[in-house]
């Protein structure tokens, strides 16, 4: 099976590789990346190595390396054009988009529903009915994010060990059951306990899904899929508002409307968990909806290393150490937290903010739908553009500029209509940074074990939820002006930080290019295959910008 040329790599006919040049000469020693944004147009860029498997920094010292090099030579001899391979890749992508992505997106929709439905319940007097105070709700939401953040990396590691197709359904069944139980709690302690437990079981869902998707899609097909997937977080706000509006119209003899909300959403989550257990394949090699040749194509395309059940236990001590030492993760994490404050806060408090614009409690749930839909649309447009242009940083910055402008309108407008329109603009840009950040980090973290930990550690960005839940307290209702002004400050800091992060990566790429230019072909070959520096720390590795 030939390996397809992905991510803009050259066709065999145009590549010097087709002349059977020595492997040690495959790297472009003479290329000085003064303009890293243009690196994908070079004959021997990072994409070419990854798609062909030739001495890729993804696989230093790997037993798969010889096989992949052989595959690349077969591909070069086959005469299959990059255009034909691109068409094949897109055909298989559409197949996975049909059989895999909709279910995962639906699962994440309910992940968002069960996380944020407490805000909808509060519009119907939830805390009053259970004998708690409104501020107890803010405390419970804050503590939810404590367990949600603390268990992200451990839960992602369990997912790497058990396999996503096993761990995802288990998590769903657990938090769905607790959501259902939440309909019958009484008092502050029970409220906090259920939110803590939901945080524990929801923690690893997102990073496990990202790693799972990364085993099927190449890195510049991934952001669009993450955008569609993560967009369910925005759709969850919209769907939650519409579903809540419908449920709150129902009269029941002894159940209150918010109890029906928890019972219905919790039950549906458990049902979907059971469906996922039966539907999701362990990995590309076990994808029942792909033919044998299509499975091999997918495995080769993502680097020849499939995170199937036999490989999930391959987490090593070095993966953990390298993750903890990964400066780019901790650098961007601070600004990811700032950028995530609007998303995490509005996933719970959007109905209450909308209610403060003059809408009645039930009507506020329905009117929270359009801003949330705007968030989903904005995310898809930015994510698909990011993949198409093979660029992450400026797309995130552009989205933050949109969010900043919308938030200025919300804070500065006098009429409720203008505030509501500005809220739609604000959310249009707000949902973009977190998923594009995780796609950026994933693409810049080539080894599977470390990638799982990096994506899990990136979940610390959800600390923004603890910040947001303390900002949007009942004492600031109905206008929430001070919380919105503080949120404006967070978005401004994020905007500055992401610009700095992109220029930092660009400087590292330029420094590594200078190092490579001074090295011989033999030294470059040694750097690729030795274990002195690991994965993206090698100076043959070029960071995506």
Coordinates of C-alpha atoms in Angstrom, one line a residue:
X1 CA 0.0 0.0 0.0
X2 CA 1.4 3.4 -1.0
X3 CA 1.6 6.1 1.5
X4 CA -0.3 9.3 0.4
X5 CA 1.3 12.7 0.1
X6 CA -0.3 14.8 2.8
X7 CA -0.1 18.3 4.0
X8 CA 1.3 19.8 0.8
X9 CA 4.3 17.4 0.3
X10 CA 5.7 17.2 -3.2
X11 CA 4.8 14.6 -5.7
X12 CA 7.4 11.9 -6.4
X13 CA 7.9 13.1 -9.8
X14 CA 9.1 16.5 -8.6
X15 CA 11.0 15.3 -5.6
X16 CA 14.7 14.5 -5.6
X17 CA 13.7 11.5 -3.4
X18 CA 12.5 9.8 -6.5
X19 CA 16.0 9.6 -7.8
X20 CA 16.9 7.4 -4.9
X21 CA 19.2 10.0 -3.3
X22 CA 20.9 8.7 -0.2
X23 CA 18.7 8.9 2.8
X24 CA 21.2 11.1 4.6
X25 CA 20.7 13.7 1.9
X26 CA 16.9 13.9 2.2
X27 CA 17.0 16.8 4.6
X28 CA 17.4 20.3 3.0
X29 CA 20.7 21.3 4.6
X30 CA 20.9 24.5 2.6
X31 CA 17.5 25.8 3.5
X32 CA 17.6 28.7 5.9
X33 CA 14.1 29.2 7.2
X34 CA 14.1 33.0 7.4
X35 CA 10.5 32.9 6.5
X36 CA 9.0 29.9 8.5
X37 CA 5.5 30.6 7.1
X38 CA 6.7 29.6 3.7
X39 CA 8.4 26.3 4.8
X40 CA 5.5 24.2 3.4
X41 CA 6.5 25.2 -0.2
X42 CA 10.0 23.8 0.1
X43 CA 10.7 20.5 -1.6
X44 CA 11.8 18.8 1.6
X45 CA 9.7 20.4 4.3
X46 CA 8.5 18.7 7.5
X47 CA 5.3 17.7 5.8
X48 CA 7.2 15.7 3.2
X49 CA 9.0 13.7 5.9
X50 CA 5.9 13.0 7.9
X51 CA 3.8 11.9 4.9
X52 CA 6.6 9.7 3.4
X53 CA 8.0 8.4 6.6
X54 CA 11.5 9.2 5.6
X55 CA 13.7 9.7 8.6
X56 CA 10.9 11.6 10.3
X57 CA 11.7 13.1 13.7
X58 CA 8.5 11.5 14.8
X59 CA 10.1 8.1 14.9
X60 CA 13.7 8.4 16.1
X61 CA 15.0 4.9 16.7
X62 CA 11.6 3.4 16.1
X63 CA 11.3 -0.2 14.8
X64 CA 8.8 1.2 12.4
X65 CA 11.4 3.5 10.7
X66 CA 12.8 0.9 8.3
X67 CA 9.3 -0.1 7.3
X68 CA 8.2 3.5 6.7
X69 CA 11.3 4.2 4.6
X70 CA 10.5 1.1 2.5
X71 CA 7.0 2.3 2.1
X72 CA 8.2 5.7 1.0
X73 CA 10.5 4.1 -1.6
X74 CA 7.6 2.0 -2.9
X75 CA 5.5 5.1 -3.1
X76 CA 8.2 6.9 -5.1
X77 CA 8.4 4.0 -7.5
X78 CA 4.6 3.6 -7.8
X79 CA 4.2 6.8 -9.9
X80 CA 1.0 7.7 -8.0
X81 CA 0.6 11.5 -8.1
X82 CA 0.1 13.6 -5.0
X83 CA -3.2 14.8 -6.5
X84 CA -4.5 11.2 -6.7
X85 CA -3.3 10.6 -3.1
X86 CA -5.0 13.8 -2.0
X87 CA -8.2 12.7 -3.6
X88 CA -7.9 9.3 -1.9
X89 CA -7.2 11.0 1.5
X90 CA -10.3 13.3 1.1
X91 CA -12.5 10.3 0.1
X92 CA -11.4 8.4 3.3
X93 CA -11.8 11.6 5.3
X94 CA -15.4 11.9 4.2
X95 CA -16.0 8.3 5.2
X96 CA -14.6 8.9 8.7
X97 CA -16.5 12.1 8.9
X98 CA -19.7 10.1 8.3
X99 CA -19.1 7.1 10.5
X100 CA -16.9 8.6 13.3
X101 CA -17.2 12.3 13.7
X102 CA -21.0 12.7 14.2
X103 CA -21.1 10.2 17.1
X104 CA -18.1 11.8 18.8
X105 CA -19.6 15.2 18.3
X106 CA -22.9 14.0 19.8
X107 CA -21.1 12.6 22.8
X108 CA -19.3 15.9 23.4
X109 CA -22.6 17.7 23.0
X110 CA -23.9 15.8 26.0
X111 CA -20.6 16.4 27.8
X112 CA -21.4 20.1 27.5
X113 CA -25.1 19.7 28.3
X114 CA -24.4 17.9 31.6
X115 CA -21.7 20.4 32.5
X116 CA -23.8 23.5 31.9
X117 CA -27.4 22.5 32.6
X118 CA -27.1 23.7 36.1
X119 CA -27.3 27.3 34.8
X120 CA -30.6 26.5 33.0
X121 CA -31.8 24.8 36.2
X122 CA -31.0 28.0 38.2
X123 CA -33.4 30.0 36.1
X124 CA -36.1 27.8 37.6
X125 CA -35.1 28.3 41.2
X126 CA -32.8 25.2 41.5
X127 CA -30.8 26.3 44.6
X128 CA -33.9 27.6 46.4
X129 CA -35.7 24.3 45.9
X130 CA -32.8 22.2 47.3
X131 CA -32.3 24.5 50.3
X132 CA -29.1 26.2 49.1
X133 CA -28.1 29.8 48.4
X134 CA -27.4 31.3 45.0
X135 CA -23.7 31.7 45.9
X136 CA -23.5 28.0 46.7
X137 CA -24.1 27.5 43.0
X138 CA -21.0 29.6 42.1
X139 CA -19.0 27.6 44.7
X140 CA -20.2 24.3 43.3
X141 CA -19.3 25.3 39.7
X142 CA -15.8 26.5 40.9
X143 CA -15.2 23.2 42.7
X144 CA -16.4 21.3 39.6
X145 CA -13.5 22.9 37.7
X146 CA -11.0 21.9 40.4
X147 CA -11.6 18.1 39.9
X148 CA -12.2 18.7 36.2
X149 CA -8.7 20.2 35.9
X150 CA -6.8 18.0 38.4
X151 CA -8.0 14.8 36.7
X152 CA -7.4 15.8 33.1
X153 CA -3.9 14.4 32.8
X154 CA -4.5 11.2 34.9
X155 CA -7.7 10.5 33.0
X156 CA -6.0 11.1 29.6
X157 CA -3.3 8.6 30.7
X158 CA -6.0 6.0 31.6
X159 CA -7.5 6.6 28.1
X160 CA -4.1 6.0 26.6
X161 CA -3.8 2.7 28.6
X162 CA -7.3 1.3 28.2
X163 CA -8.0 2.8 24.8
X164 CA -10.4 5.6 23.9
X165 CA -13.1 3.2 22.6
X166 CA -13.3 1.7 26.1
X167 CA -12.6 4.7 28.3
X168 CA -15.0 7.2 26.6
X169 CA -18.2 5.1 27.2
X170 CA -17.2 4.3 30.8
X171 CA -16.8 8.1 31.5
X172 CA -20.2 8.8 29.9
X173 CA -22.0 6.2 31.8
X174 CA -20.6 7.5 35.1
X175 CA -21.3 11.2 34.7
X176 CA -24.7 10.4 33.1
X177 CA -25.7 8.5 36.2
X178 CA -24.5 11.3 38.5
X179 CA -26.4 13.9 36.4
X180 CA -29.6 11.8 36.9
X181 CA -29.0 11.5 40.7
X182 CA -28.5 15.3 40.8
X183 CA -32.3 15.6 40.3
X184 CA -32.9 14.3 43.8
X185 CA -30.2 16.0 45.9
X186 CA -30.8 18.2 48.9
X187 CA -28.5 20.9 50.4
X188 CA -25.2 22.5 49.7
X189 CA -23.1 19.5 50.5
X190 CA -24.9 17.2 48.1
X191 CA -24.7 19.9 45.4
X192 CA -21.0 20.3 45.8
X193 CA -20.5 16.5 45.9
X194 CA -22.3 15.8 42.6
X195 CA -20.5 18.6 40.8
X196 CA -17.1 17.3 42.1
X197 CA -17.9 13.8 40.8
X198 CA -19.2 15.0 37.4
X199 CA -15.9 17.0 37.2
X200 CA -13.9 13.8 37.8
X201 CA -15.6 11.7 35.1
X202 CA -15.8 14.5 32.5
X203 CA -12.2 15.5 33.0
X204 CA -10.6 13.1 30.5
X205 CA -13.3 13.1 27.8
X206 CA -12.0 16.0 25.7
X207 CA -8.3 15.1 25.7
X208 CA -9.0 11.4 25.0
X209 CA -11.2 12.3 22.1
X210 CA -8.5 14.6 20.7
X211 CA -5.9 11.8 20.8
X212 CA -8.4 9.4 19.3
X213 CA -9.2 11.8 16.4
X214 CA -5.5 12.3 15.9
X215 CA -5.0 8.6 15.2
X216 CA -7.4 8.9 12.2
X217 CA -6.7 12.3 10.7
X218 CA -3.5 13.9 9.6
X219 CA -2.5 17.1 11.4
X220 CA -3.8 19.6 8.8
X221 CA -7.1 17.8 8.6
X222 CA -7.4 17.8 12.3
X223 CA -8.3 21.4 13.3
X224 CA -11.4 21.3 11.1
X225 CA -12.5 18.1 12.8
X226 CA -11.7 19.5 16.3
X227 CA -13.6 22.6 15.3
X228 CA -16.7 20.5 14.4
X229 CA -16.2 18.4 17.5
X230 CA -15.5 21.3 20.0
X231 CA -18.3 23.3 18.3
X232 CA -20.6 21.0 20.1
X233 CA -19.6 22.9 23.3
X234 CA -21.2 26.0 21.7
X235 CA -24.1 24.0 20.3
X236 CA -24.6 22.5 23.8
X237 CA -25.4 26.0 25.1
X238 CA -27.8 26.5 22.2
X239 CA -29.4 23.1 22.5
X240 CA -29.5 23.2 26.2
X241 CA -31.4 26.5 26.0
X242 CA -33.9 25.1 23.5
X243 CA -34.3 21.8 25.3
X244 CA -34.7 23.5 28.7
X245 CA -37.3 25.8 27.2
X246 CA -39.2 22.8 25.9
X247 CA -38.9 20.8 29.2
X248 CA -39.9 23.8 31.3
X249 CA -43.2 23.9 29.5
X250 CA -44.0 20.5 30.8
X251 CA -46.1 20.2 34.0
X252 CA -45.5 17.2 36.2
X253 CA -47.4 16.1 39.3
X254 CA -44.5 15.8 41.6
X255 CA -41.3 16.6 39.6
X256 CA -40.1 20.2 39.2
X257 CA -39.0 21.3 35.7
X258 CA -35.3 21.4 36.7
X259 CA -35.6 17.8 38.0
X260 CA -37.0 16.7 34.6
X261 CA -34.1 18.4 32.9
X262 CA -31.5 16.5 34.9
X263 CA -33.3 13.2 34.6
X264 CA -33.8 13.4 30.8
X265 CA -30.3 14.6 30.0
X266 CA -28.7 12.1 32.4
X267 CA -30.6 9.2 30.9
X268 CA -29.8 10.2 27.3
X269 CA -26.1 10.4 28.3
X270 CA -26.1 6.8 29.6
X271 CA -27.9 5.6 26.4
X272 CA -25.3 7.3 24.2
X273 CA -22.5 5.8 26.3
X274 CA -23.8 2.3 25.6
X275 CA -24.1 3.1 21.9
X276 CA -20.5 4.4 21.9
X277 CA -19.3 1.1 23.5
X278 CA -20.7 -0.8 20.5
X279 CA -19.9 1.6 17.8
X280 CA -16.4 3.0 18.3
X281 CA -13.4 1.0 16.8
X282 CA -10.3 0.6 18.9
X283 CA -8.3 2.4 16.2
X284 CA -7.8 2.7 12.4
X285 CA -6.8 -0.9 12.1
X286 CA -10.1 -1.9 13.7
X287 CA -12.3 0.6 11.9
X288 CA -15.1 -1.6 10.7
X289 CA -16.3 1.0 8.2
X290 CA -13.0 1.1 6.3
X291 CA -11.6 -1.5 3.9
X292 CA -8.3 -3.2 4.6
X293 CA -6.4 -0.9 2.2
X294 CA -8.1 2.2 3.6
X295 CA -7.1 1.2 7.1
X296 CA -3.5 0.8 6.0
X297 CA -3.7 4.2 4.2
X298 CA -4.9 5.9 7.4
X299 CA -2.2 4.2 9.6
X300 CA 0.6 5.2 7.1
X301 CA -0.7 8.7 6.8
X302 CA -0.6 9.5 10.5
X303 CA 3.0 8.3 10.7
X304 CA 2.7 4.5 10.8
X305 CA 2.2 4.3 14.5
X306 CA -1.4 3.6 15.5
X307 CA -2.5 4.0 19.1
X308 CA -4.4 0.8 19.1
X309 CA -5.2 -1.3 22.2
X310 CA -1.8 -3.0 22.1
X311 CA 0.0 0.4 22.2
X312 CA -2.0 2.3 24.7
X313 CA 0.2 1.1 27.6
X314 CA 3.3 2.6 25.8
X315 CA 3.4 5.7 28.0
X316 CA 6.9 6.0 29.4
X317 CA 8.6 7.9 32.2
X318 CA 10.3 10.0 29.5
X319 CA 6.9 11.0 28.1
X320 CA 6.0 12.4 31.5
X321 CA 9.4 14.1 32.1
X322 CA 9.4 15.6 28.6
X323 CA 5.8 16.9 29.1
X324 CA 6.7 18.5 32.4
X325 CA 9.7 20.2 30.7
X326 CA 7.8 21.3 27.6
X327 CA 8.2 25.0 27.8
X328 CA 5.8 25.6 24.8
X329 CA 3.0 24.0 26.8
X330 CA 3.4 26.1 29.9
X331 CA 4.1 29.2 27.9
X332 CA 0.8 29.1 26.0
X333 CA -1.2 27.6 28.9
X334 CA -1.4 30.9 30.7
X335 CA -2.9 32.7 27.7
X336 CA -5.1 29.7 27.0
X337 CA -6.6 30.1 30.5
X338 CA -7.2 33.8 29.8
X339 CA -8.8 33.1 26.4
X340 CA -11.0 30.4 27.9
X341 CA -12.6 32.5 30.6
X342 CA -15.5 33.6 28.3
X343 CA -16.1 30.1 27.0
X344 CA -16.2 28.3 30.3
X345 CA -18.1 31.1 32.1
X346 CA -20.8 31.5 29.4
X347 CA -21.3 27.7 29.1
X348 CA -23.0 28.0 32.5
X349 CA -24.0 31.6 32.9
X350 CA -25.1 32.6 29.4
X351 CA -28.9 32.2 30.2
X352 CA -28.4 34.4 33.3
X353 CA -26.5 37.1 31.3
X354 CA -29.3 37.0 28.6
X355 CA -31.9 37.2 31.4
X356 CA -30.2 40.4 32.6
X357 CA -30.9 41.9 29.2
X358 CA -34.6 42.1 29.9
X359 CA -35.9 38.6 29.1
X360 CA -38.1 36.5 31.4
X361 CA -36.6 33.3 32.9
X362 CA -38.1 30.8 30.5
X363 CA -37.6 33.1 27.5
X364 CA -34.0 33.7 28.5
X365 CA -33.2 30.0 27.9
X366 CA -34.6 30.3 24.3
X367 CA -32.8 33.6 23.6
X368 CA -29.5 32.1 24.6
X369 CA -29.6 29.9 21.5
X370 CA -28.6 32.5 18.8
X371 CA -25.4 33.7 20.5
X372 CA -24.3 30.0 21.1
X373 CA -25.0 29.2 17.4
X374 CA -22.9 32.2 16.4
X375 CA -20.1 30.7 18.5
X376 CA -20.3 27.3 16.7
X377 CA -20.4 29.0 13.3
X378 CA -17.4 31.2 14.1
X379 CA -15.4 28.2 15.4
X380 CA -16.0 26.1 12.2
X381 CA -15.1 29.0 9.9
X382 CA -11.8 29.8 11.8
X383 CA -10.9 26.1 12.2
X384 CA -11.5 25.2 8.5
X385 CA -9.5 28.3 7.4
X386 CA -6.7 27.3 9.8
X387 CA -6.4 23.9 8.2
X388 CA -6.7 25.2 4.7
X389 CA -3.9 27.8 5.2
X390 CA -1.9 25.5 7.5
X391 CA -1.6 28.2 10.1
X392 CA -2.7 28.4 13.8
X393 CA -1.4 31.6 15.5
X394 CA -2.9 34.4 13.4
X395 CA -6.2 32.6 13.3
X396 CA -6.4 32.5 17.1
X397 CA -5.3 36.2 17.3
X398 CA -8.0 37.1 14.7
X399 CA -10.7 35.4 16.7
X400 CA -9.6 37.1 19.9
X401 CA -9.8 40.5 18.1
X402 CA -13.4 39.7 17.1
X403 CA -14.2 38.6 20.6
X404 CA -12.6 41.7 22.0
X405 CA -14.7 44.0 19.7
X406 CA -17.9 42.2 20.6
X407 CA -17.2 42.4 24.3
X408 CA -16.5 46.1 24.1
X409 CA -20.0 46.4 22.5
X410 CA -21.6 44.4 25.3
X411 CA -20.0 46.6 28.0
X412 CA -20.4 49.9 26.2
X413 CA -23.9 49.6 24.6
X414 CA -26.9 51.3 26.2
X415 CA -29.8 49.4 24.7
X416 CA -30.4 45.7 25.4
X417 CA -30.8 45.1 21.6
X418 CA -27.3 46.4 21.0
X419 CA -25.9 44.4 23.9
X420 CA -27.5 41.3 22.6
X421 CA -26.1 41.8 19.0
X422 CA -22.7 42.5 20.5
X423 CA -23.0 39.3 22.6
X424 CA -23.4 37.3 19.3
X425 CA -20.3 38.9 17.9
X426 CA -18.4 38.2 21.1
X427 CA -19.3 34.5 21.1
X428 CA -18.5 34.3 17.4
X429 CA -14.8 34.7 18.3
X430 CA -14.7 33.3 21.8
X431 CA -15.0 29.6 21.0
X432 CA -12.0 29.6 18.6
X433 CA -8.8 29.8 20.8
X434 CA -9.1 26.6 23.0
X435 CA -9.6 24.0 20.2
X436 CA -7.1 25.7 17.8
X437 CA -4.6 25.7 20.7
X438 CA -5.0 22.0 21.3
X439 CA -4.7 21.4 17.6
X440 CA -1.5 23.5 17.6
X441 CA 0.0 21.7 20.5
X442 CA -1.0 18.3 19.1
X443 CA 0.7 19.1 15.8
X444 CA 3.8 20.2 17.5
X445 CA 4.0 17.1 19.7
X446 CA 4.9 14.2 17.5
X447 CA 5.1 11.2 19.9
X448 CA 1.8 9.6 20.8
X449 CA 2.5 9.1 24.5
X450 CA 3.7 12.6 25.1
X451 CA 0.9 14.0 23.0
X452 CA -1.7 12.4 25.2
X453 CA -0.1 14.0 28.3
X454 CA 0.3 17.4 26.6
X455 CA -3.4 17.4 25.5
X456 CA -4.3 16.4 29.1
X457 CA -2.1 19.0 30.7
X458 CA -3.6 21.6 28.3
X459 CA -6.9 20.9 30.2
X460 CA -5.5 23.1 32.9
X461 CA -6.9 25.8 30.7
X462 CA -10.2 24.9 32.3
X463 CA -9.1 26.7 35.4
X464 CA -10.7 29.5 33.6
X465 CA -14.0 27.9 34.6
X466 CA -13.2 28.5 38.3
X467 CA -12.4 32.1 37.5
X468 CA -15.5 32.6 35.5
X469 CA -17.8 31.0 38.1
X470 CA -16.6 33.4 40.7
X471 CA -16.9 36.4 38.4
X472 CA -20.5 36.0 37.4
X473 CA -21.9 36.0 40.9
X474 CA -25.6 36.8 41.7
X475 CA -24.5 40.1 43.4
X476 CA -23.6 41.4 39.9
X477 CA -26.9 40.6 38.3
X478 CA -28.7 41.6 36.2
X479 CA -26.2 43.5 34.2
X480 CA -23.0 41.7 35.2
X481 CA -21.0 44.8 34.2
X482 CA -18.0 44.3 36.4
X483 CA -17.6 40.6 35.4
X484 CA -17.8 41.6 31.7
X485 CA -15.1 44.3 32.2
X486 CA -12.8 41.8 33.9
X487 CA -13.5 39.3 31.1
X488 CA -12.5 42.0 28.7
X489 CA -9.1 42.3 30.5
X490 CA -8.6 38.5 30.2
X491 CA -9.2 38.5 26.5
X492 CA -6.8 41.4 26.0
X493 CA -4.0 39.6 27.9
X494 CA -4.7 36.5 25.8
X495 CA -4.4 38.5 22.6
X496 CA -1.0 39.8 23.6
X497 CA 0.2 36.4 24.8
X498 CA -0.7 34.5 21.6
X499 CA 1.1 37.1 19.4
X500 CA 4.2 36.6 21.6
X501 CA 3.9 32.8 21.5
X502 CA 3.8 32.7 17.8
X503 CA 6.9 35.0 17.4
X504 CA 8.7 32.8 20.0
X505 CA 8.1 29.7 18.0
X506 CA 9.2 31.5 14.8
X507 CA 12.4 32.5 16.5
X508 CA 13.1 28.9 17.6
X509 CA 12.5 27.7 14.1
X510 CA 15.0 30.3 12.8
X511 CA 17.6 29.3 15.4
X512 CA 17.2 25.6 14.5
X513 CA 17.5 26.4 10.8
X514 CA 20.9 28.1 11.6
X515 CA 22.0 25.0 13.5
X516 CA 21.1 22.7 10.7
X517 CA 22.8 24.9 8.2
X518 CA 26.1 24.5 10.1
X519 CA 25.8 20.6 10.3
X520 CA 26.9 17.9 8.0
X521 CA 24.5 15.4 6.5
X522 CA 25.9 12.7 8.8
X523 CA 25.3 14.9 11.9
X524 CA 21.7 15.6 10.8
X525 CA 21.2 11.8 10.3
X526 CA 22.6 11.1 13.8
X527 CA 20.3 13.8 15.3
X528 CA 17.3 12.1 13.7
X529 CA 17.9 8.7 15.1
X530 CA 19.6 9.2 18.4
X531 CA 17.8 9.7 21.7
X532 CA 19.8 12.6 23.1
X533 CA 17.0 15.0 22.3
X534 CA 13.4 13.8 22.2
X535 CA 10.8 14.4 19.5
X536 CA 10.1 18.2 19.1
X537 CA 13.2 19.1 21.1
X538 CA 15.4 17.9 18.2
X539 CA 16.8 20.7 16.1
X540 CA 15.5 18.9 12.9
X541 CA 12.0 19.5 14.1
X542 CA 10.1 22.5 12.7
X543 CA 7.3 24.0 14.8
X544 CA 4.0 24.8 13.1
X545 CA 3.1 28.4 13.4

